[in-house]
Amino acid sequence: MAKLKQAPAGGEIRLKRGLQRGTVIRIKFYAILTIAILFVLFAMNAEHFAPYDPIANDYACSLQPPSAEHICGTDKLGRDVYSRILCGAGGSFSMAFVMLIFVSTIGTTIGMLCGYFGGRFDVIMMRFVDVLLAFPDTVFAIAVAGMLGPGVLNAVIALGLLSWTSFARMARSLTASVREKDFIAQARFNGASTPRIILKYIFPNVAPQIIVMATMRIGGTILSLSSLSFLGLASQPPAPEWGVMVSESKAYMQTAPWMMIYPGLALVLTVVIFNLLGDSLRDVMDTKKQ
Amino acid sequence: MTEEKRVVLDVEDLCKDFVLENGSRLSAVDHVSFQIREGECFAVIGESGCGKTTLAKLITRVEEATSGRVIFQDRDITALGRGKMKSVLRDMQMIFQNVLSVVSPKMKIQDFLLEPYRNFRLMPKREALENIRRMLKSVRLTEAVLKKYPHQLSGGELQRICISRAFGMNPQLLICDEITSALDVSVQDDVMKLFRELQSQHGIACLFICHDLALVSNYSDRIMVMYLGQNVEIIDSADLGTKALHPYTRGLLQSFLFISSDRGRAIRTISGEPQSPVDVSANCRFCTRCPKASSRCFEEVPPLREVGPGHYVACFLLE
């Protein structure tokens, strides 16, 4: 009888070529991840790095342009813009993280249940999602934040009420496509119960995309929170928050542009870093590319 | 000799009609009956769309039969509830056609292989792993595959893993749905030899669905030929080349190509178009393409008759 040879360890040649590419992707990912982690650590411990008190007024040096003492200048109350930017970062990050973890969990759970079971629950849920998606999100958030009253927590709730829907949709469509795969039929054949199929077979195939989506959303969420603060619906002055700072600088746009430029740049930098993180995370999660 | 062995699967008069959107009925499996005995490899062949896969789905209750009965180990399973069906499935393993999509891409082979042991609470993990290792050795794979993801393995390796898993469960019946069709021809033969070796070793009854007549005649004990949902002939594999009687079976045999065949020889194909399986009248399904069809073939369904020991044909020409 023709003997089968011992199986080689899974196609060496294919692996070697893939490894190089995978390595590049991974190096890129770890580089961006390091930057992002440093960024977050820095923001969380900003009080230790800030040269000045972010809230203390100092009328003697109000509206000073950037200089050696105040590298980003000062605002009309003489507060150091650089210190305020640093101290403002922490709050925005933690709010965005907490909200996204919460929202993606809820959205994914609902989406997976809808996608797996279908039926009436799915129809009702998805029509509800359609209704929510029909609102322009900023307008909806303004309305909700207006109703609940200004405040950071209320702003987060207002944003969260809408943003779970995209997670639900994504999870639902991914689940619906995974559900038809042969390995689900095979799993049922081997006695896997429905909860087990959802957790062990469907969730691992849905999770990477959800994690990528959540990461990509960090930047956007910080931006939305800042917009609400800008409109006076989230953080209130004198809190050092980027949206609040931009809002306060409106009147001085021409005489003291640094008041607006530096918080704006901080926002851009944050959004770019987290979007890059999301992108490279997607590449890394794609096991087939490695 | 097969007569003394225990009947593992007895399919009686099984029918499956699908109701289409416009209200017409598509008859996918039409009054099919057969028996599979212990240790036997029973092959089902026929062209695509003839109801082979539906038959497998009916036996495993993925689809519900319209009428007829499936008796598995002396137990009618056509109406069992879900919980009881689960215990039946433990004794009835299935190997799928598309190996590349049978393992979840996010699951390591080890977890994949451990699943049935865990779900059916057969044995503790350590014993299960031992069993898995032994089975892997029997399909000539190394333990290294346990730590791999499915995309790191080839189709042949994955199919051997699936085979090792199915045999490892020590089932009473193994259903193989076109297990070789996704594989390269060079690998097919190895996989089939391995399969037969394990099958005779474990003495497991096997329902082998395939469309490759050559492969089937080499590796199975008996063959059932299906045409558009009807069972047209059941014959011992050894007699296929010499004793086949049904015009469709003979047509299949003649349309066969050999690599060594004379190039000048005309390839004989079965002429005509198959009947549509939608809203069929009661007749022999093959009547539109049969070279010897008489008027009776268009009006009645030929019954399956025993023409020799273990040889059944459904054709009026033999009366």
Coordinates of C-alpha atoms in Angstrom, one line a residue:
Chain A
M1 CA 0.0 0.0 0.0
A2 CA 1.3 3.4 -0.9
K3 CA 2.3 4.9 2.4
L4 CA 1.4 8.5 3.1
K5 CA 4.5 10.4 4.1
Q6 CA 4.6 12.1 7.4
A7 CA 2.9 15.4 6.9
P8 CA 5.3 18.3 6.6
A9 CA 4.7 20.9 9.1
G10 CA 2.1 22.7 7.1
G11 CA 3.6 24.0 3.9
E12 CA 7.0 25.4 4.8
I13 CA 7.5 27.5 1.6
R14 CA 4.2 29.2 1.9
L15 CA 4.9 30.0 5.6
K16 CA 8.3 31.5 4.9
R17 CA 7.0 34.0 2.4
G18 CA 4.1 34.9 4.6
L19 CA 6.3 35.4 7.6
Q20 CA 8.2 38.3 6.0
R21 CA 5.1 40.1 5.2
G22 CA 3.6 39.3 8.6
T23 CA 6.7 40.6 10.3
V24 CA 6.4 43.9 8.6
I25 CA 2.8 44.2 9.5
R26 CA 3.6 43.3 13.1
I27 CA 6.4 45.7 13.5
K28 CA 4.3 48.5 12.2
F29 CA 1.5 47.5 14.5
Y30 CA 3.8 47.4 17.6
A31 CA 5.3 50.7 16.7
I32 CA 1.9 52.4 16.5
L33 CA 0.7 50.6 19.6
T34 CA 3.7 51.8 21.6
I35 CA 3.1 55.4 20.5
A36 CA -0.6 55.1 21.4
I37 CA 0.1 53.5 24.8
L38 CA 2.7 56.2 25.6
F39 CA 0.3 58.8 24.5
V40 CA -2.4 57.4 26.8
L41 CA 0.0 57.0 29.7
F42 CA 1.2 60.5 29.2
A43 CA -2.3 61.9 29.1
M44 CA -3.4 59.9 32.2
N45 CA -0.5 61.3 34.3
A46 CA -0.6 64.7 32.7
E47 CA -0.6 66.6 36.1
H48 CA 3.0 65.4 36.6
F49 CA 4.2 66.7 33.3
A50 CA 2.3 70.0 33.1
P51 CA 4.5 72.9 33.9
Y52 CA 1.7 75.0 35.3
D53 CA -1.7 74.6 37.0
P54 CA -4.2 74.2 34.2
I55 CA -6.9 76.1 36.0
A56 CA -5.1 78.8 38.0
N57 CA -5.5 82.2 36.6
D58 CA -2.6 84.6 36.2
Y59 CA -3.8 87.9 34.8
A60 CA -0.2 89.2 34.6
C61 CA 0.5 87.1 31.6
S62 CA -2.8 86.8 29.7
L63 CA -2.8 86.2 26.0
Q64 CA 0.9 85.7 25.6
P65 CA 2.2 84.2 22.4
P66 CA 4.2 81.0 22.5
S67 CA 7.5 81.5 24.2
A68 CA 10.1 79.6 26.2
E69 CA 8.1 79.8 29.4
H70 CA 4.7 79.1 27.8
I71 CA 5.5 76.9 24.7
C72 CA 1.9 77.1 23.5
G73 CA 1.2 80.6 24.8
T74 CA -1.5 81.5 27.3
D75 CA -5.2 82.3 27.1
K76 CA -7.1 85.4 28.2
L77 CA -7.0 84.4 31.9
G78 CA -3.3 83.8 31.7
R79 CA -3.6 80.0 31.9
D80 CA -0.9 78.0 30.2
V81 CA -2.3 76.4 27.0
Y82 CA 0.2 73.6 27.0
S83 CA -0.7 72.5 30.5
R84 CA -4.4 72.7 29.7
I85 CA -4.0 70.6 26.6
L86 CA -2.1 67.9 28.6
C87 CA -4.5 67.8 31.4
G88 CA -7.5 67.8 29.1
A89 CA -6.4 64.6 27.3
G90 CA -6.9 62.2 30.2
G91 CA -10.6 62.9 30.7
S92 CA -11.4 62.6 26.9
F93 CA -9.5 59.3 26.6
S94 CA -11.0 57.6 29.6
M95 CA -14.5 58.7 28.7
A96 CA -14.1 57.5 25.1
F97 CA -12.6 54.2 26.2
V98 CA -15.3 53.4 28.8
M99 CA -18.1 54.4 26.3
L100 CA -16.7 52.3 23.5
I101 CA -16.2 49.2 25.7
F102 CA -19.7 49.5 26.9
V103 CA -21.3 50.3 23.6
S104 CA -19.4 47.6 21.6
T105 CA -20.3 44.9 24.1
I106 CA -24.0 45.8 23.9
G107 CA -24.0 46.3 20.2
T108 CA -22.2 43.0 19.5
T109 CA -24.4 41.0 21.8
I110 CA -27.6 42.3 20.2
G111 CA -26.2 42.0 16.7
M112 CA -25.0 38.4 17.2
L113 CA -28.4 37.3 18.7
C114 CA -30.2 39.0 15.8
G115 CA -27.9 37.5 13.2
Y116 CA -28.0 34.0 14.7
F117 CA -31.7 33.6 15.5
G118 CA -33.2 36.0 13.0
G119 CA -37.0 36.0 13.1
R120 CA -39.2 38.6 14.7
F121 CA -36.7 39.8 17.3
D122 CA -34.2 40.5 14.5
V123 CA -36.8 42.4 12.4
I124 CA -37.9 44.6 15.3
M125 CA -34.4 45.3 16.5
M126 CA -33.1 46.1 13.0
R127 CA -36.0 48.5 12.3
F128 CA -35.3 50.2 15.6
V129 CA -31.6 50.5 14.6
D130 CA -32.8 52.0 11.2
V131 CA -34.8 54.6 13.1
L132 CA -31.8 55.5 15.2
L133 CA -29.5 55.7 12.2
A134 CA -31.9 58.0 10.5
F135 CA -31.0 60.7 12.9
P136 CA -27.9 62.7 12.1
D137 CA -25.7 61.7 15.1
T138 CA -24.5 65.1 16.2
V139 CA -28.0 66.5 16.1
F140 CA -29.3 63.5 18.1
A141 CA -26.5 63.9 20.6
I142 CA -27.2 67.6 21.0
A143 CA -30.9 66.9 21.5
V144 CA -30.3 64.2 24.1
A145 CA -27.5 66.2 25.9
G146 CA -29.8 69.2 25.8
M147 CA -32.6 67.1 27.4
L148 CA -30.5 65.5 30.0
G149 CA -28.7 68.7 30.8
P150 CA -25.0 69.6 30.1
G151 CA -22.3 67.4 31.6
V152 CA -19.7 65.0 30.5
L153 CA -21.6 61.9 31.5
N154 CA -24.8 63.0 29.8
A155 CA -22.8 63.7 26.6
V156 CA -21.3 60.2 26.7
I157 CA -24.8 58.7 27.2
A158 CA -26.0 60.8 24.3
L159 CA -23.3 59.5 22.0
G160 CA -23.6 56.0 23.3
L161 CA -27.3 55.8 22.5
L162 CA -26.5 56.0 18.8
S163 CA -23.1 54.4 18.4
W164 CA -24.1 50.9 19.6
T165 CA -26.2 50.6 16.4
S166 CA -23.2 50.4 14.1
F167 CA -21.7 47.6 16.2
A168 CA -25.0 45.8 16.2
R169 CA -25.2 46.0 12.4
M170 CA -21.7 44.9 11.9
A171 CA -22.0 42.0 14.3
R172 CA -25.3 41.0 12.8
S173 CA -24.1 40.8 9.2
L174 CA -20.9 39.0 10.2
T175 CA -22.9 36.5 12.3
A176 CA -25.4 35.9 9.5
S177 CA -22.6 35.0 7.1
V178 CA -20.6 32.8 9.6
R179 CA -23.8 31.0 10.5
E180 CA -24.1 29.4 7.1
K181 CA -20.6 28.0 7.1
D182 CA -20.0 24.3 7.2
F183 CA -18.1 24.5 10.4
I184 CA -21.3 25.5 12.2
A185 CA -23.1 22.5 10.8
Q186 CA -20.1 20.3 11.8
A187 CA -20.2 21.8 15.3
R188 CA -23.9 20.9 15.7
F189 CA -23.1 17.4 14.5
N190 CA -20.6 17.1 17.2
G191 CA -23.1 18.0 19.9
A192 CA -22.3 21.7 20.4
S193 CA -25.1 23.5 22.1
T194 CA -26.5 26.8 20.8
P195 CA -24.8 29.0 23.4
R196 CA -21.5 27.2 22.7
I197 CA -21.8 27.7 19.0
I198 CA -22.4 31.4 19.5
L199 CA -19.5 31.8 21.9
K200 CA -17.0 29.4 20.6
Y201 CA -17.6 29.4 16.9
I202 CA -19.3 32.7 15.9
F203 CA -17.8 35.1 18.4
P204 CA -14.2 34.5 17.6
N205 CA -15.0 35.1 13.9
V206 CA -16.8 38.3 14.7
A207 CA -14.6 39.7 17.4
P208 CA -11.6 40.9 15.3
Q209 CA -13.7 43.2 13.1
I210 CA -15.5 44.5 16.2
I211 CA -12.2 45.2 18.0
V212 CA -10.9 47.0 14.9
M213 CA -14.1 49.0 14.6
A214 CA -14.0 50.0 18.2
T215 CA -10.3 51.1 17.9
M216 CA -11.1 53.1 14.8
R217 CA -13.9 54.8 16.7
I218 CA -11.7 56.0 19.6
G219 CA -10.5 59.1 17.6
G220 CA -14.0 59.9 16.4
T221 CA -15.5 59.6 19.8
I222 CA -13.0 62.0 21.3
L223 CA -13.7 64.3 18.5
S224 CA -17.5 64.1 19.1
L225 CA -17.1 64.7 22.8
S226 CA -15.0 67.7 22.0
S227 CA -17.6 69.0 19.6
L228 CA -20.3 68.7 22.3
S229 CA -18.0 70.5 24.7
F230 CA -17.4 73.1 22.1
L231 CA -21.2 73.6 22.0
G232 CA -21.3 73.8 25.8
L233 CA -23.1 70.5 26.2
A234 CA -20.4 68.3 27.7
S235 CA -17.4 69.6 29.8
Q236 CA -18.0 73.0 31.3
P237 CA -15.4 75.8 31.7
P238 CA -13.1 76.1 33.4
A239 CA -12.4 72.4 32.9
P240 CA -9.3 71.9 30.6
E241 CA -11.0 70.2 27.7
W242 CA -10.0 70.6 24.1
G243 CA -13.5 71.5 22.8
V244 CA -14.0 73.9 25.6
M245 CA -10.6 75.5 24.8
V246 CA -11.4 75.9 21.2
S247 CA -14.8 77.3 22.1
E248 CA -13.2 79.9 24.4
S249 CA -10.7 80.9 21.8
K250 CA -13.3 81.9 19.2
A251 CA -13.3 85.6 20.2
Y252 CA -9.4 85.7 20.1
M253 CA -9.0 83.8 16.8
Q254 CA -7.2 86.7 15.1
T255 CA -5.3 88.2 18.0
A256 CA -4.3 85.0 19.8
P257 CA -4.6 82.1 17.2
W258 CA -2.4 79.8 19.4
M259 CA -5.3 79.4 21.7
M260 CA -7.2 77.6 18.9
I261 CA -4.4 76.1 16.9
Y262 CA -2.8 74.0 19.7
P263 CA -5.9 72.2 21.1
G264 CA -6.9 71.7 17.5
L265 CA -3.6 70.1 16.7
A266 CA -3.9 67.9 19.8
L267 CA -7.2 66.6 18.5
V268 CA -5.8 65.9 15.0
L269 CA -2.9 64.1 16.4
T270 CA -5.1 61.9 18.7
V271 CA -7.5 61.1 15.9
V272 CA -4.7 60.2 13.5
I273 CA -2.9 58.0 16.0
F274 CA -6.0 56.0 16.9
N275 CA -7.1 55.6 13.3
L276 CA -3.6 54.3 12.4
L277 CA -3.8 51.9 15.3
G278 CA -7.2 50.7 14.1
D279 CA -5.8 50.2 10.6
S280 CA -2.8 48.2 11.6
L281 CA -4.8 46.2 14.1
R282 CA -7.0 45.1 11.3
D283 CA -3.9 43.9 9.3
V284 CA -2.6 42.1 12.3
M285 CA -5.9 40.4 13.2
D286 CA -6.2 39.0 9.7
T287 CA -4.5 35.6 10.5
K288 CA -4.4 34.6 6.8
K289 CA -2.0 37.4 5.9
Q290 CA 0.6 36.1 8.3
Chain B
M1 CA -22.1 -13.3 3.6
T2 CA -23.4 -9.8 4.2
E3 CA -26.8 -11.3 5.0
E4 CA -25.8 -12.4 8.5
K5 CA -24.6 -9.0 9.6
R6 CA -26.7 -6.6 11.6
V7 CA -28.5 -3.8 9.7
V8 CA -27.3 -0.5 11.0
L9 CA -29.3 1.8 8.8
D10 CA -32.6 1.0 7.2
V11 CA -34.1 3.6 5.0
E12 CA -37.7 2.9 4.1
D13 CA -39.5 4.7 1.3
L14 CA -38.0 8.0 2.1
C15 CA -39.4 11.0 0.2
K16 CA -38.5 14.7 0.3
D17 CA -40.5 17.3 -1.5
F18 CA -39.5 20.9 -1.5
V19 CA -42.3 23.4 -2.1
L20 CA -41.0 26.1 -4.3
E21 CA -42.0 29.7 -4.1
N22 CA -44.5 29.4 -7.0
G23 CA -46.2 26.5 -5.2
S24 CA -44.9 23.7 -7.4
R25 CA -43.2 20.8 -5.8
L26 CA -39.7 19.7 -6.3
S27 CA -39.2 16.1 -5.6
A28 CA -35.6 15.7 -4.4
V29 CA -35.8 12.2 -3.0
D30 CA -38.5 10.0 -4.3
H31 CA -39.3 6.7 -2.5
V32 CA -35.8 5.6 -1.8
S33 CA -35.2 2.5 0.2
F34 CA -32.0 0.7 1.1
Q35 CA -30.2 -1.0 4.0
I36 CA -26.7 -0.6 5.2
R37 CA -25.1 -3.4 7.2
E38 CA -22.4 -3.4 9.8
G39 CA -18.9 -2.9 8.3
E40 CA -20.3 -2.3 4.8
C41 CA -19.3 0.6 2.6
F42 CA -22.5 1.6 0.7
A43 CA -21.9 4.1 -2.0
V44 CA -24.5 6.4 -3.5
I45 CA -23.7 7.8 -6.9
G46 CA -25.5 10.0 -9.4
E47 CA -25.2 13.2 -11.2
S48 CA -25.3 16.5 -9.3
G49 CA -28.8 17.4 -8.3
C50 CA -30.0 13.9 -8.1
G51 CA -30.7 14.1 -4.4
K52 CA -27.6 12.5 -2.9
T53 CA -26.8 15.3 -0.5
T54 CA -30.5 15.7 0.4
L55 CA -30.5 12.0 1.3
A56 CA -27.7 12.6 3.7
K57 CA -29.5 15.6 5.2
L58 CA -32.6 13.5 5.7
I59 CA -30.8 10.7 7.4
T60 CA -29.1 13.2 9.8
R61 CA -32.3 15.2 10.2
V62 CA -30.8 18.4 9.0
E63 CA -33.9 18.4 6.8
E64 CA -37.2 16.8 7.7
A65 CA -38.5 14.0 5.5
T66 CA -41.8 14.4 3.8
S67 CA -42.6 10.8 4.2
G68 CA -40.9 7.5 4.9
R69 CA -38.8 6.3 7.8
V70 CA -35.2 6.2 8.8
I71 CA -34.4 3.4 11.2
F72 CA -31.0 3.6 12.8
Q73 CA -29.9 0.8 15.1
D74 CA -33.5 -0.5 15.3
R75 CA -34.8 2.8 16.3
D76 CA -37.0 5.1 14.2
I77 CA -35.3 8.4 14.2
T78 CA -37.5 10.2 11.8
A79 CA -39.6 11.8 14.6
L80 CA -37.1 12.0 17.5
G81 CA -36.9 15.3 19.5
R82 CA -33.8 17.5 19.4
G83 CA -32.4 16.2 22.7
K84 CA -32.7 12.6 21.7
M85 CA -31.4 13.3 18.3
K86 CA -28.2 14.6 19.9
S87 CA -27.5 11.2 21.4
V88 CA -28.1 9.6 18.0
L89 CA -25.7 12.0 16.3
R90 CA -23.0 10.7 18.5
D91 CA -23.2 7.3 16.8
M92 CA -23.6 8.9 13.4
Q93 CA -20.6 10.9 12.3
M94 CA -20.4 12.9 9.1
I95 CA -17.5 14.0 6.9
F96 CA -18.2 17.0 4.8
Q97 CA -17.2 17.8 1.2
N98 CA -15.6 21.2 1.6
V99 CA -12.8 20.5 4.0
L100 CA -11.5 24.1 3.9
S101 CA -14.6 25.4 5.6
V102 CA -15.2 22.6 8.1
V103 CA -12.9 23.9 10.7
S104 CA -13.5 27.4 12.2
P105 CA -10.6 29.6 11.0
K106 CA -10.1 30.8 14.5
M107 CA -9.9 27.4 16.0
K108 CA -6.8 25.4 16.5
I109 CA -6.9 21.8 15.3
Q110 CA -6.6 20.5 18.9
D111 CA -9.7 22.4 20.0
F112 CA -11.5 21.2 16.8
L113 CA -10.7 17.6 17.6
L114 CA -11.6 17.9 21.3
E115 CA -15.0 19.4 20.6
P116 CA -17.0 16.2 20.3
Y117 CA -15.4 14.6 23.4
R118 CA -16.3 17.7 25.4
N119 CA -19.8 18.1 24.0
F120 CA -20.8 14.5 24.4
R121 CA -19.0 14.3 27.8
L122 CA -17.3 11.1 26.6
M123 CA -14.0 11.2 28.6
P124 CA -11.7 13.6 30.5
K125 CA -9.5 15.8 28.4
R126 CA -6.3 13.9 29.0
E127 CA -7.8 10.6 27.8
A128 CA -9.4 12.4 24.8
L129 CA -6.1 13.9 23.8
E130 CA -4.5 10.5 24.0
N131 CA -7.2 9.1 21.8
I132 CA -6.8 12.0 19.4
R133 CA -3.0 11.4 19.1
R134 CA -3.6 7.8 18.4
M135 CA -6.1 8.6 15.7
L136 CA -3.7 11.2 14.2
K137 CA -1.0 8.6 14.0
S138 CA -3.4 6.2 12.2
V139 CA -4.0 8.8 9.5
R140 CA -0.2 9.4 9.4
L141 CA -0.2 13.0 10.7
T142 CA 2.2 14.2 13.3
E143 CA 1.2 15.8 16.6
A144 CA 2.5 19.1 15.3
V145 CA -0.8 19.7 13.5
L146 CA -2.6 20.1 16.9
K147 CA -1.1 23.5 17.4
K148 CA -2.0 24.8 13.9
Y149 CA -4.8 26.8 12.5
P150 CA -6.7 25.3 9.5
H151 CA -5.3 27.7 7.0
Q152 CA -1.8 26.4 7.7
L153 CA -2.7 23.0 6.5
S154 CA -3.5 21.6 3.1
G155 CA -6.8 20.2 2.0
G156 CA -5.5 16.6 2.1
E157 CA -4.2 17.1 5.7
L158 CA -7.5 18.7 6.8
Q159 CA -9.5 15.9 5.3
R160 CA -7.3 13.3 7.1
I161 CA -7.9 15.2 10.3
C162 CA -11.6 15.1 9.7
I163 CA -11.4 11.4 9.0
S164 CA -9.4 10.8 12.2
R165 CA -12.0 12.7 14.2
A166 CA -14.9 10.8 12.7
F167 CA -13.3 7.4 13.3
G168 CA -12.1 8.5 16.7
M169 CA -15.7 8.9 17.9
N170 CA -16.2 5.2 17.0
P171 CA -19.5 5.8 15.3
Q172 CA -22.0 3.1 14.1
L173 CA -22.5 4.9 10.9
L174 CA -20.3 7.3 9.0
I175 CA -21.8 9.5 6.3
C176 CA -19.3 10.8 3.8
D177 CA -20.6 13.5 1.5
E178 CA -18.2 13.7 -1.5
I179 CA -15.2 13.6 0.8
T180 CA -12.7 13.5 -2.1
S181 CA -14.2 15.9 -4.5
A182 CA -12.4 18.9 -3.0
L183 CA -9.0 17.1 -3.2
D184 CA -6.4 16.8 -5.9
V185 CA -6.6 13.5 -7.7
S186 CA -3.1 12.6 -6.5
V187 CA -4.3 13.0 -2.9
Q188 CA -7.7 11.3 -3.4
D189 CA -6.2 7.9 -3.8
D190 CA -4.2 8.1 -0.6
V191 CA -7.1 9.5 1.4
M192 CA -9.4 6.7 0.1
K193 CA -6.9 3.9 0.9
L194 CA -6.6 5.3 4.3
F195 CA -10.3 5.6 4.7
R196 CA -10.9 2.0 3.6
E197 CA -8.2 0.7 5.9
L198 CA -9.7 2.5 8.9
Q199 CA -13.2 1.5 7.9
S200 CA -12.4 -2.2 7.8
Q201 CA -10.3 -2.0 10.9
H202 CA -13.1 -0.4 12.9
G203 CA -15.9 -2.3 11.1
I204 CA -18.0 0.8 10.7
A205 CA -20.9 1.0 8.3
C206 CA -20.5 3.8 5.8
L207 CA -22.7 5.7 3.5
F208 CA -20.5 7.1 0.9
I209 CA -21.8 9.8 -1.4
C210 CA -19.9 10.4 -4.5
H211 CA -20.2 11.2 -8.2
D212 CA -17.0 9.5 -9.3
L213 CA -17.9 6.1 -10.5
A214 CA -14.3 4.9 -10.9
L215 CA -13.5 5.8 -7.3
V216 CA -16.6 4.3 -5.9
S217 CA -16.3 1.0 -7.8
N218 CA -12.8 0.6 -6.4
Y219 CA -13.5 1.4 -2.8
S220 CA -17.1 0.4 -1.9
D221 CA -18.9 -2.9 -1.3
R222 CA -22.3 -2.0 -2.8
I223 CA -23.4 0.9 -5.0
M224 CA -26.8 2.6 -5.3
V225 CA -27.3 4.6 -8.4
M226 CA -29.7 7.5 -8.2
Y227 CA -31.3 9.4 -11.0
L228 CA -33.3 12.5 -10.2
G229 CA -34.3 11.4 -6.7
Q230 CA -35.2 7.8 -7.7
N231 CA -33.2 4.8 -6.8
V232 CA -32.6 3.1 -10.1
E233 CA -30.2 0.3 -9.3
I234 CA -28.4 -1.3 -6.3
I235 CA -25.6 -3.6 -7.2
D236 CA -22.4 -5.1 -5.7
S237 CA -19.4 -3.0 -6.7
A238 CA -17.6 -6.1 -8.1
D239 CA -20.5 -6.7 -10.5
L240 CA -20.8 -3.1 -11.7
G241 CA -18.8 -3.5 -14.8
T242 CA -20.3 -6.8 -15.9
K243 CA -23.8 -7.2 -14.5
A244 CA -25.3 -3.7 -14.4
L245 CA -28.7 -3.7 -16.0
H246 CA -30.4 -0.4 -15.8
P247 CA -30.0 1.7 -18.9
Y248 CA -28.8 4.7 -16.9
T249 CA -26.1 2.7 -15.1
R250 CA -24.9 1.3 -18.4
G251 CA -24.9 4.8 -19.9
L252 CA -22.7 6.0 -17.0
L253 CA -20.3 3.1 -17.5
Q254 CA -20.0 3.8 -21.2
S255 CA -19.4 7.5 -20.7
F256 CA -16.4 6.7 -18.7
L257 CA -12.9 7.8 -19.9
F258 CA -9.7 5.9 -19.3
I259 CA -6.4 7.5 -19.6
S260 CA -5.3 4.6 -21.8
S261 CA -8.4 4.5 -23.9
D262 CA -8.1 4.6 -27.6
R263 CA -8.5 8.1 -28.8
G264 CA -10.3 7.0 -31.9
R265 CA -13.0 5.4 -29.8
A266 CA -16.1 7.5 -29.7
I267 CA -17.1 8.8 -26.3
R268 CA -20.6 7.7 -25.7
T269 CA -22.6 10.0 -23.7
I270 CA -26.2 9.8 -22.5
S271 CA -28.2 11.9 -24.9
G272 CA -31.1 14.1 -24.2
E273 CA -31.9 16.4 -21.3
P274 CA -32.9 15.2 -17.9
Q275 CA -36.5 15.8 -16.9
S276 CA -37.2 18.7 -14.6
P277 CA -37.6 17.5 -11.1
V278 CA -40.4 20.0 -10.5
D279 CA -44.0 18.7 -10.6
V280 CA -43.1 15.3 -12.0
S281 CA -45.8 12.9 -13.1
A282 CA -45.5 9.3 -12.0
N283 CA -43.1 7.7 -14.5
C284 CA -39.6 6.5 -14.8
R285 CA -37.6 9.6 -14.4
F286 CA -35.1 8.4 -17.0
C287 CA -37.7 7.8 -19.7
T288 CA -36.9 11.0 -21.6
R289 CA -33.3 9.9 -22.1
C290 CA -33.6 6.2 -22.2
P291 CA -32.8 4.7 -25.6
K292 CA -35.1 1.7 -25.0
A293 CA -38.0 3.5 -23.3
S294 CA -41.5 2.1 -24.1
S295 CA -44.8 3.9 -23.6
R296 CA -45.2 2.2 -20.3
C297 CA -42.1 3.9 -19.0
F298 CA -43.8 7.3 -19.5
E299 CA -46.9 6.2 -17.5
E300 CA -45.8 4.2 -14.5
V301 CA -43.1 4.2 -11.9
P302 CA -41.0 1.0 -12.2
P303 CA -40.8 -0.8 -8.9
L304 CA -37.4 -1.9 -7.5
R305 CA -37.1 -5.6 -8.2
E306 CA -34.5 -8.1 -7.1
V307 CA -32.9 -9.6 -10.1
G308 CA -30.1 -11.4 -8.5
P309 CA -28.7 -11.8 -4.9
G310 CA -28.4 -8.3 -3.6
H311 CA -29.0 -6.8 -7.0
Y312 CA -32.0 -4.6 -7.4
V313 CA -33.1 -2.8 -10.5
A314 CA -36.0 -0.5 -11.2
C315 CA -36.8 -0.9 -14.9
F316 CA -39.6 -2.4 -16.9
L317 CA -37.3 -3.7 -19.6
L318 CA -36.3 -6.6 -17.4
E319 CA -39.7 -8.1 -16.8

